[in-house]
Coordinates of C-alpha atoms in Angstrom, one line a residue:
X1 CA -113.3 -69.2 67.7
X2 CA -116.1 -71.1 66.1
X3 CA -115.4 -70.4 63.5
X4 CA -112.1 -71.7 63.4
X5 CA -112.9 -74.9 64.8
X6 CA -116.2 -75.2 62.1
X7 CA -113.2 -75.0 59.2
X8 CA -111.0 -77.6 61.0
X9 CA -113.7 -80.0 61.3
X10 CA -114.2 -79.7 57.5
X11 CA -111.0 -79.8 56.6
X12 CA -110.7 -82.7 58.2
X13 CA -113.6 -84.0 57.1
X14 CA -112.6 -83.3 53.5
X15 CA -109.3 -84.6 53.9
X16 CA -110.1 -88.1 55.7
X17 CA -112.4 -88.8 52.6
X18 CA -109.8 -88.0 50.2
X19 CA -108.4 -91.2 48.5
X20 CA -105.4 -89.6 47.2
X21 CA -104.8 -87.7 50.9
X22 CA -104.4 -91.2 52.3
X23 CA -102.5 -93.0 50.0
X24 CA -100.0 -90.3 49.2
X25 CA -99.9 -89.2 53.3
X26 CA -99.9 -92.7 54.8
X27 CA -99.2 -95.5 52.3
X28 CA -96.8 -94.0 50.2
X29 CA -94.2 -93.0 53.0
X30 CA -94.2 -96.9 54.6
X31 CA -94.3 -98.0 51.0
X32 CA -90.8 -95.8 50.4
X33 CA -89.4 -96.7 53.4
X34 CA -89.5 -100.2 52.5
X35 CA -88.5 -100.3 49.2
X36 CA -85.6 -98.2 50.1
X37 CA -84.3 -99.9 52.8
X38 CA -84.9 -103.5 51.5
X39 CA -82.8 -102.3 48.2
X40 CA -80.0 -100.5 50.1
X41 CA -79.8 -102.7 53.3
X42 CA -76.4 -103.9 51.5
X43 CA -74.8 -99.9 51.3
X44 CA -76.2 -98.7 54.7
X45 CA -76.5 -100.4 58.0
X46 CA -75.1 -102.7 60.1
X47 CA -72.1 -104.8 58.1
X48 CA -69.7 -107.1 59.2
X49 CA -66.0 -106.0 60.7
X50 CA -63.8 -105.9 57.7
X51 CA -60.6 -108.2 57.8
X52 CA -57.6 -106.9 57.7
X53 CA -55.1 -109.1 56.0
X54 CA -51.3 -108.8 57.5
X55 CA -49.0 -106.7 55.6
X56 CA -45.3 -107.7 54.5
X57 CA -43.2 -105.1 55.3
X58 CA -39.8 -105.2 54.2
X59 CA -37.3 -103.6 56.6
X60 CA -34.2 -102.3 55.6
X61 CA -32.7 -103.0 59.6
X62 CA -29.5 -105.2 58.9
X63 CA -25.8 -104.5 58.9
X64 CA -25.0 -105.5 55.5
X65 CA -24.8 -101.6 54.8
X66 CA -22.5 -101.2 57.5
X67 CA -24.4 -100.1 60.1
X68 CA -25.6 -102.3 63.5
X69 CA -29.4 -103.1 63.3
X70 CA -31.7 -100.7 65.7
X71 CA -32.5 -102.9 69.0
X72 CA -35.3 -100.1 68.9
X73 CA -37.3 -101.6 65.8
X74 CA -35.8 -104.9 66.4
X75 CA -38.0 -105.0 69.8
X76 CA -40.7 -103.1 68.2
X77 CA -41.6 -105.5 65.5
X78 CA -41.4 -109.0 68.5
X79 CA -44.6 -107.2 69.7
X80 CA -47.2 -109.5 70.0
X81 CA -49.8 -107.3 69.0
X82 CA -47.9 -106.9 65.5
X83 CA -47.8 -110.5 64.2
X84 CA -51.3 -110.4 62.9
X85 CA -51.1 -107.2 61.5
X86 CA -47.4 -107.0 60.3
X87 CA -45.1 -109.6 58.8
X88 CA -41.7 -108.2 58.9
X89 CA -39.0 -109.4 56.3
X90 CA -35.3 -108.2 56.6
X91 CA -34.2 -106.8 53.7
X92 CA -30.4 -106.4 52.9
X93 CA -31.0 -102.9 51.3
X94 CA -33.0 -100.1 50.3
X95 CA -32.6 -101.2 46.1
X96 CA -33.8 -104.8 47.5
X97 CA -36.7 -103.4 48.9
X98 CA -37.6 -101.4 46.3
X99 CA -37.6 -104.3 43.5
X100 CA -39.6 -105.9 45.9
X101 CA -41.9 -103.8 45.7
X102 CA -42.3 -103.8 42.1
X103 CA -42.5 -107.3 42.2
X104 CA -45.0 -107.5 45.1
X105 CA -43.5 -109.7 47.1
X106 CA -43.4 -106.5 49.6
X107 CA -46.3 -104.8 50.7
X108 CA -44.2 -101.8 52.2
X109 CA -41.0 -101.1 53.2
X110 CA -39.6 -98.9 56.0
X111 CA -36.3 -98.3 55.6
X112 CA -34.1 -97.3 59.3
X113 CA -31.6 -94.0 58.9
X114 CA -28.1 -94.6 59.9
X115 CA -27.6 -94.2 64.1
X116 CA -31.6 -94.6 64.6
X117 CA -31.3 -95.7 68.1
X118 CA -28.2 -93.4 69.3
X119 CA -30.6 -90.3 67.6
X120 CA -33.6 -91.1 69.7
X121 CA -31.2 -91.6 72.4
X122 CA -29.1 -87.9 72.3
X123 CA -32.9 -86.2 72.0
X124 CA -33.3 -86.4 68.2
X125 CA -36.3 -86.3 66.6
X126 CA -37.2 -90.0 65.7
X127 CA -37.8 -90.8 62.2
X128 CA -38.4 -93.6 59.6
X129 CA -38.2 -93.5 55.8
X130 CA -41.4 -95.1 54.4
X131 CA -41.5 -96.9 50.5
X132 CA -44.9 -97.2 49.8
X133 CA -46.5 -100.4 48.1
X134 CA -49.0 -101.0 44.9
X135 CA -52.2 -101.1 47.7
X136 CA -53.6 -98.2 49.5
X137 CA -55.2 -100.2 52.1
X138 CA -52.1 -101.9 52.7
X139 CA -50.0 -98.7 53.3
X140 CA -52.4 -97.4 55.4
X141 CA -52.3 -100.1 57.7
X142 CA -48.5 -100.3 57.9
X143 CA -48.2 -96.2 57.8
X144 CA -50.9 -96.4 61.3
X145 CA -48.7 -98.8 62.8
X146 CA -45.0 -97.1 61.9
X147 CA -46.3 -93.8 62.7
X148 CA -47.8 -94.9 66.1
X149 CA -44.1 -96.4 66.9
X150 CA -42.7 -93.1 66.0
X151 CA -45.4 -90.4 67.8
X152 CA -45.3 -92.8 71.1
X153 CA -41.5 -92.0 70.9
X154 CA -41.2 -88.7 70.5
X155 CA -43.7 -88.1 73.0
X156 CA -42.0 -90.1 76.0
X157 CA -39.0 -87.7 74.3
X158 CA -40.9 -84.3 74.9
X159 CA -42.0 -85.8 77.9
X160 CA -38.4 -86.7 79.1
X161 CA -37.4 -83.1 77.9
X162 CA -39.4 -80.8 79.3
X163 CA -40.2 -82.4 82.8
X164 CA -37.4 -84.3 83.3
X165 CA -36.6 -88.2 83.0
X166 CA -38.9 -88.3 86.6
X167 CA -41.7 -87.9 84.7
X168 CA -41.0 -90.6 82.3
X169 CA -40.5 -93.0 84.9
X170 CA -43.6 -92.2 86.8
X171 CA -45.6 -92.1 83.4
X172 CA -44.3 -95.3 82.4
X173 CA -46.3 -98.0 83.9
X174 CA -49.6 -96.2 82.9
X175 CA -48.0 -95.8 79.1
X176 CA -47.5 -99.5 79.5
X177 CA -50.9 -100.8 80.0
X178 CA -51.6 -99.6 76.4
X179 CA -51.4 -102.2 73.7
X180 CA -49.0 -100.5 70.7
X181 CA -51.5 -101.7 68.5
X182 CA -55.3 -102.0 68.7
X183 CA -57.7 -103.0 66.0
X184 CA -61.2 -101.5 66.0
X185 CA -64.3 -100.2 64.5
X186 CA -65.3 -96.5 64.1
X187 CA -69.1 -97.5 65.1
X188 CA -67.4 -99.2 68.5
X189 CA -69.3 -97.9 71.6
X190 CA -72.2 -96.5 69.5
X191 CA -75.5 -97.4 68.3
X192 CA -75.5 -98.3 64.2
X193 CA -78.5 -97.9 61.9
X194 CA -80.3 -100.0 59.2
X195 CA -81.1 -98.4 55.6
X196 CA -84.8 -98.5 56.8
X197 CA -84.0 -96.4 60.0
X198 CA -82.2 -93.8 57.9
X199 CA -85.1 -93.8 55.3
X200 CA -87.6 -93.6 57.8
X201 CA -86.1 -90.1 59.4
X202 CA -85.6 -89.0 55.9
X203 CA -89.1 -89.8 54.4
X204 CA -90.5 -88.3 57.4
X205 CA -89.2 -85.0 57.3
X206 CA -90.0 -84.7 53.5
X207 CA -93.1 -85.4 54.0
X208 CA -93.3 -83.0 56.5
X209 CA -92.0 -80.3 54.4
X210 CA -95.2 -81.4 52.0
X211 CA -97.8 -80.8 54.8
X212 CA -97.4 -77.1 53.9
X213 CA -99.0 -77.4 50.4
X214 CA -101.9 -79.3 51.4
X215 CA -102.6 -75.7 52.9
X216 CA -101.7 -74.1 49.6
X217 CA -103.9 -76.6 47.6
X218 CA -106.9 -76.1 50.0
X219 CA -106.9 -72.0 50.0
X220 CA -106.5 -72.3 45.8
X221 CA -109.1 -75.2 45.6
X222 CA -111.4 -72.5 47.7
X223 CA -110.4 -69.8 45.2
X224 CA -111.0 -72.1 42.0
X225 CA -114.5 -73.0 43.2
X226 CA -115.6 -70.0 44.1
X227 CA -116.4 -70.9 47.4
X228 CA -113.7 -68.5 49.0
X229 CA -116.5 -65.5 48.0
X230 CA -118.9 -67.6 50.0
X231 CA -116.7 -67.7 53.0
X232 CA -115.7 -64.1 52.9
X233 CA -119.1 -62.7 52.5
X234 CA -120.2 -64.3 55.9
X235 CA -118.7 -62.9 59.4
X236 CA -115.4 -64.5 58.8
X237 CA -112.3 -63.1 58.9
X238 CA -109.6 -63.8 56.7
X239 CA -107.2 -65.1 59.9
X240 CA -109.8 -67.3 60.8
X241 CA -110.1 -69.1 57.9
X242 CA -106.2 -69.3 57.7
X243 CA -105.8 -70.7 61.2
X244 CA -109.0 -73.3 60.7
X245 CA -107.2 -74.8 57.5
X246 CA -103.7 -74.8 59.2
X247 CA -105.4 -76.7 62.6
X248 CA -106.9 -78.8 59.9
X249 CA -103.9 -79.9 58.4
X250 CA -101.9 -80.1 61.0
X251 CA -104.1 -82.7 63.0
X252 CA -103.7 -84.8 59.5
X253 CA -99.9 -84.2 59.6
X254 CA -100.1 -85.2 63.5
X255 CA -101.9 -88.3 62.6
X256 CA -99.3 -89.3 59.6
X257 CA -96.1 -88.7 62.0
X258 CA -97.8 -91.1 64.6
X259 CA -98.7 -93.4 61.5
X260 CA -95.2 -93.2 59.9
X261 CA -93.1 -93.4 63.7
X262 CA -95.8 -96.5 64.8
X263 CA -95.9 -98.8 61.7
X264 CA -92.4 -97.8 61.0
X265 CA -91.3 -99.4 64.6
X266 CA -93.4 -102.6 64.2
X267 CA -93.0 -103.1 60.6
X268 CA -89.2 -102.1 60.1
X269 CA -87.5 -102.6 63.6
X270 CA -87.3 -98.9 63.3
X271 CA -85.6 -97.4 66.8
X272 CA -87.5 -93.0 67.0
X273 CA -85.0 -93.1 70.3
X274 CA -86.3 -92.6 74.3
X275 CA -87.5 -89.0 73.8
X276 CA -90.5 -88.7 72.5
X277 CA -91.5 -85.5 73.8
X278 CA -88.6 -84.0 71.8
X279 CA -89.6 -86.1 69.0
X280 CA -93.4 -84.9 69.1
X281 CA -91.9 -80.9 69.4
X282 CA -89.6 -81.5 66.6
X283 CA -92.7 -82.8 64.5
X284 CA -94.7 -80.3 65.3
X285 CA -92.1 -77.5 64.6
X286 CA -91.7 -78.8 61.3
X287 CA -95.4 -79.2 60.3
X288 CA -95.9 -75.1 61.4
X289 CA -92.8 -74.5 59.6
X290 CA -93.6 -76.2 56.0
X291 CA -97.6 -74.6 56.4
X292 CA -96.2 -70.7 57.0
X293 CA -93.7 -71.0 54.0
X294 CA -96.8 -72.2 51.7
X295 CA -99.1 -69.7 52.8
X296 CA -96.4 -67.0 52.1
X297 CA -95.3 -68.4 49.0
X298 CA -99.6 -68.7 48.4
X299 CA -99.5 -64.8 48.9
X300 CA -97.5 -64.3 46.1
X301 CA -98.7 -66.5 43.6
X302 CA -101.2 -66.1 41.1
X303 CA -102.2 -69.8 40.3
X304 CA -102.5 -73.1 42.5
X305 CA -99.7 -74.9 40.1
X306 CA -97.0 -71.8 40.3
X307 CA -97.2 -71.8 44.0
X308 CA -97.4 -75.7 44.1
X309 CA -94.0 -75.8 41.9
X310 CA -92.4 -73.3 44.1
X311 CA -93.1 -75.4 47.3
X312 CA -91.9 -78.5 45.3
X313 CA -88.6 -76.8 44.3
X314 CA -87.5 -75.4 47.6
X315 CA -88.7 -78.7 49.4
X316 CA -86.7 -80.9 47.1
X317 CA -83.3 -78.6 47.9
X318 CA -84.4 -78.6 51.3

C-alpha cells in the first residue's frame, strides 16, 4: 500500500508542475467552452417564439357547383381561435382555387366533397380534399389545423358508434373545454439550454475520455527513460505501480471536473442540475473507464505514439 500511495504522490507531483498538464487539462476546456458557445449562441439555445403568419385558405364551400355549403365547415372556420391562424376565402370552384394558387393569392385550398355534412351525419368517414400551396410552412400550418377538424370528428363518430350517442353526450362538455386550435412551443413546460451549457457537457466528457492517455503517456514516459527498470528492480509489483499512476491521474481528473463544472457555473451561467452525487458518480465512472481502455490498448502497443493515436481515434468516434 505504500507503495501505491508513494507513486500517486509523484504523479501528482509531476503532473501539477507540468505547464502543458494545466493548460491543456484546465484552460483549454473553459477556453472551448467559450469560444464555442459565444460563436454558436445564435444556432443553439434559448430563441425567440417564431411567428406564425395567418394562412389564406381558399375553400371550395359554396353552392355555385350545385351543392348547399357544409354548416359543418361554415361553423368550423367562425372559430375564434382560427382568425389568427386562418383567413378563409370562399372560392366558387375547385379550377378557381387552383389558379389561385399559381398565382399566390391562395396559400391553400381545401376543397369540401359533395354531401360533407349528410356523410358525417349517416356515420361516414369524414374527409376533406386538400390543394397544397407554393410554402411548406404554410401547408403545414393549414394541414394541423384541417386535419385536427377532421380527427376530432371522426373520433366523437367512433365514440358515438361504438358506445352509443350516451357517451357523446356525457363526453361532450369535457371535449368542449378544449380550444380547436392551440399554438405552442415544443420546449413549453421544460427547461431550454444555452450553446455554452451544451458545450460544457460535451467538452467535459471529451476530456474525460482523454484522462485515460495521461496514464498511457506516463507508463511510456517510464519506459522511454528507463526508469520503469528502476521501478521494477525494487519490491514493486507491477499492479502497484498500475494502480499508483491511475489514483494519480484520477485525483488530477477529479480536480479538472470540479474546475470545469465550478468556473463553468460562475463564468457561463452554466446549470450541472440538483444531483451532484450522480454527477460526481458519472465523473468518476468515466475517468476509470477512459484509464482501463488506455492501459489495455498500452498492453498492446509497441510505441507511446501508436498507442496515443489509437486512444485519439476511438475517443474522437466516441
Amino acid at each position: 500500500m505504500r507503495n501505491i500511495w508513494t507513486i500517486m504522490i509523484y504523479e501528482l507531483r509531476r503532473l501539477f508542475i507540468s505547464r502543458s498538464i494545466i493548460i491543456n487539462m484546465f484552460l483549454l476546456p473553459l477556453l472551448l467552452i467559450f469560444l464555442l458557445g459565444a460563436s454558436l449562441s445564435s444556432v443553439i439555445g434559448d430563441k425567440a417564439a417564431s411567428k406564425i403568419d395567418p394562412v389564406r385558405v381558399g375553400v371550395v364551400n359554396l353552392s355555385g357547383e350545385g351543392y348547399e355549403s357544409s354548416a359543418m365547415i361554415d361553423s368550423f372556420l367562425k372559430t375564434p381561435e382560427l382568425k389568427d391562424i386562418i383567413i378563409p376565402v370562399k372560392v366558387g370552384s375547385r379550377e378557381t382555387a387552383e389558379s389561385g394558387l399559381r398565382a399566390g393569392k391562395y396559400a391553400y385550398a381545401v376543397i369540401v366533397p359533395l354531401g360533407f355534412d349528410k356523410k358525417v351525419q349517416s356515420g361516414e368517414t369524414a374527409k376533406l380534399e386538400f390543394v397544397l400551396g407554393k410554402d411548406r410552412t404554410d401547408n403545414m400550418v393549414a394541414g394541423t389545423v384541417f386535419d385536427n377538424f377532421l380527427n376530432n370528428i371522426n373520433y366523437k363518430q367512433s365514440v358515438a358508434m361504438t358506445l352509443g350517442p350516451e357517451a357523446l353526450t356525457a363526453t361532450a362538455p369535457s371535449l368542449g373545454e378544449q380550444p380547436s386550435v392551440k399554438v405552442g412551443a415544443l420546449s413549453e413546460g421544460g427547461r431550454s439550454y444555452t450553446a455554452s451549457q451544451f458545450y460544457a457537457v460535451s467538452m467535459m466528457l471529451m476530456f474525460l475520455l482523454y484522462s485515460g492517455l495521461t496514464v498511457s503517456s506516463s507508463l511510456f514516459n517510464e519506459k522511454e527513460n528507463h526508469t520503469l527498470f528502476r521501478i521494477t528492480s525494487m519490491p514493486v509489483k507491477g499492479s502497484e505501480l498500475f494502480i499508483g499512476k491511475m489514483l494519480g491521474v484520477g485525483v488530477v481528473s477529479v480536480v479538472q471536473c470540479a474546475a470545469i463544472i465550478i468556473l463553468t457555473h460562475l463564468l457561463f451561467g452554466v446549470n450541472w442540475g440538483n444531483r451532484p452525487g450522480l454527477l460526481l458518480l458519472f465523473c468518476l465512472l468515466m475517468i476509470i473507464a477512459s484509464m482501463t481502455l488506455s492501459i489495455v490498448i498500452s498492453m498492446f502497443s509497441k510505441t507511446k505514439a501508436s498507442a496515443g493515436s489509437i486512444v485519439n481515434v476511438i475517443t474522437v468516434v466516441m
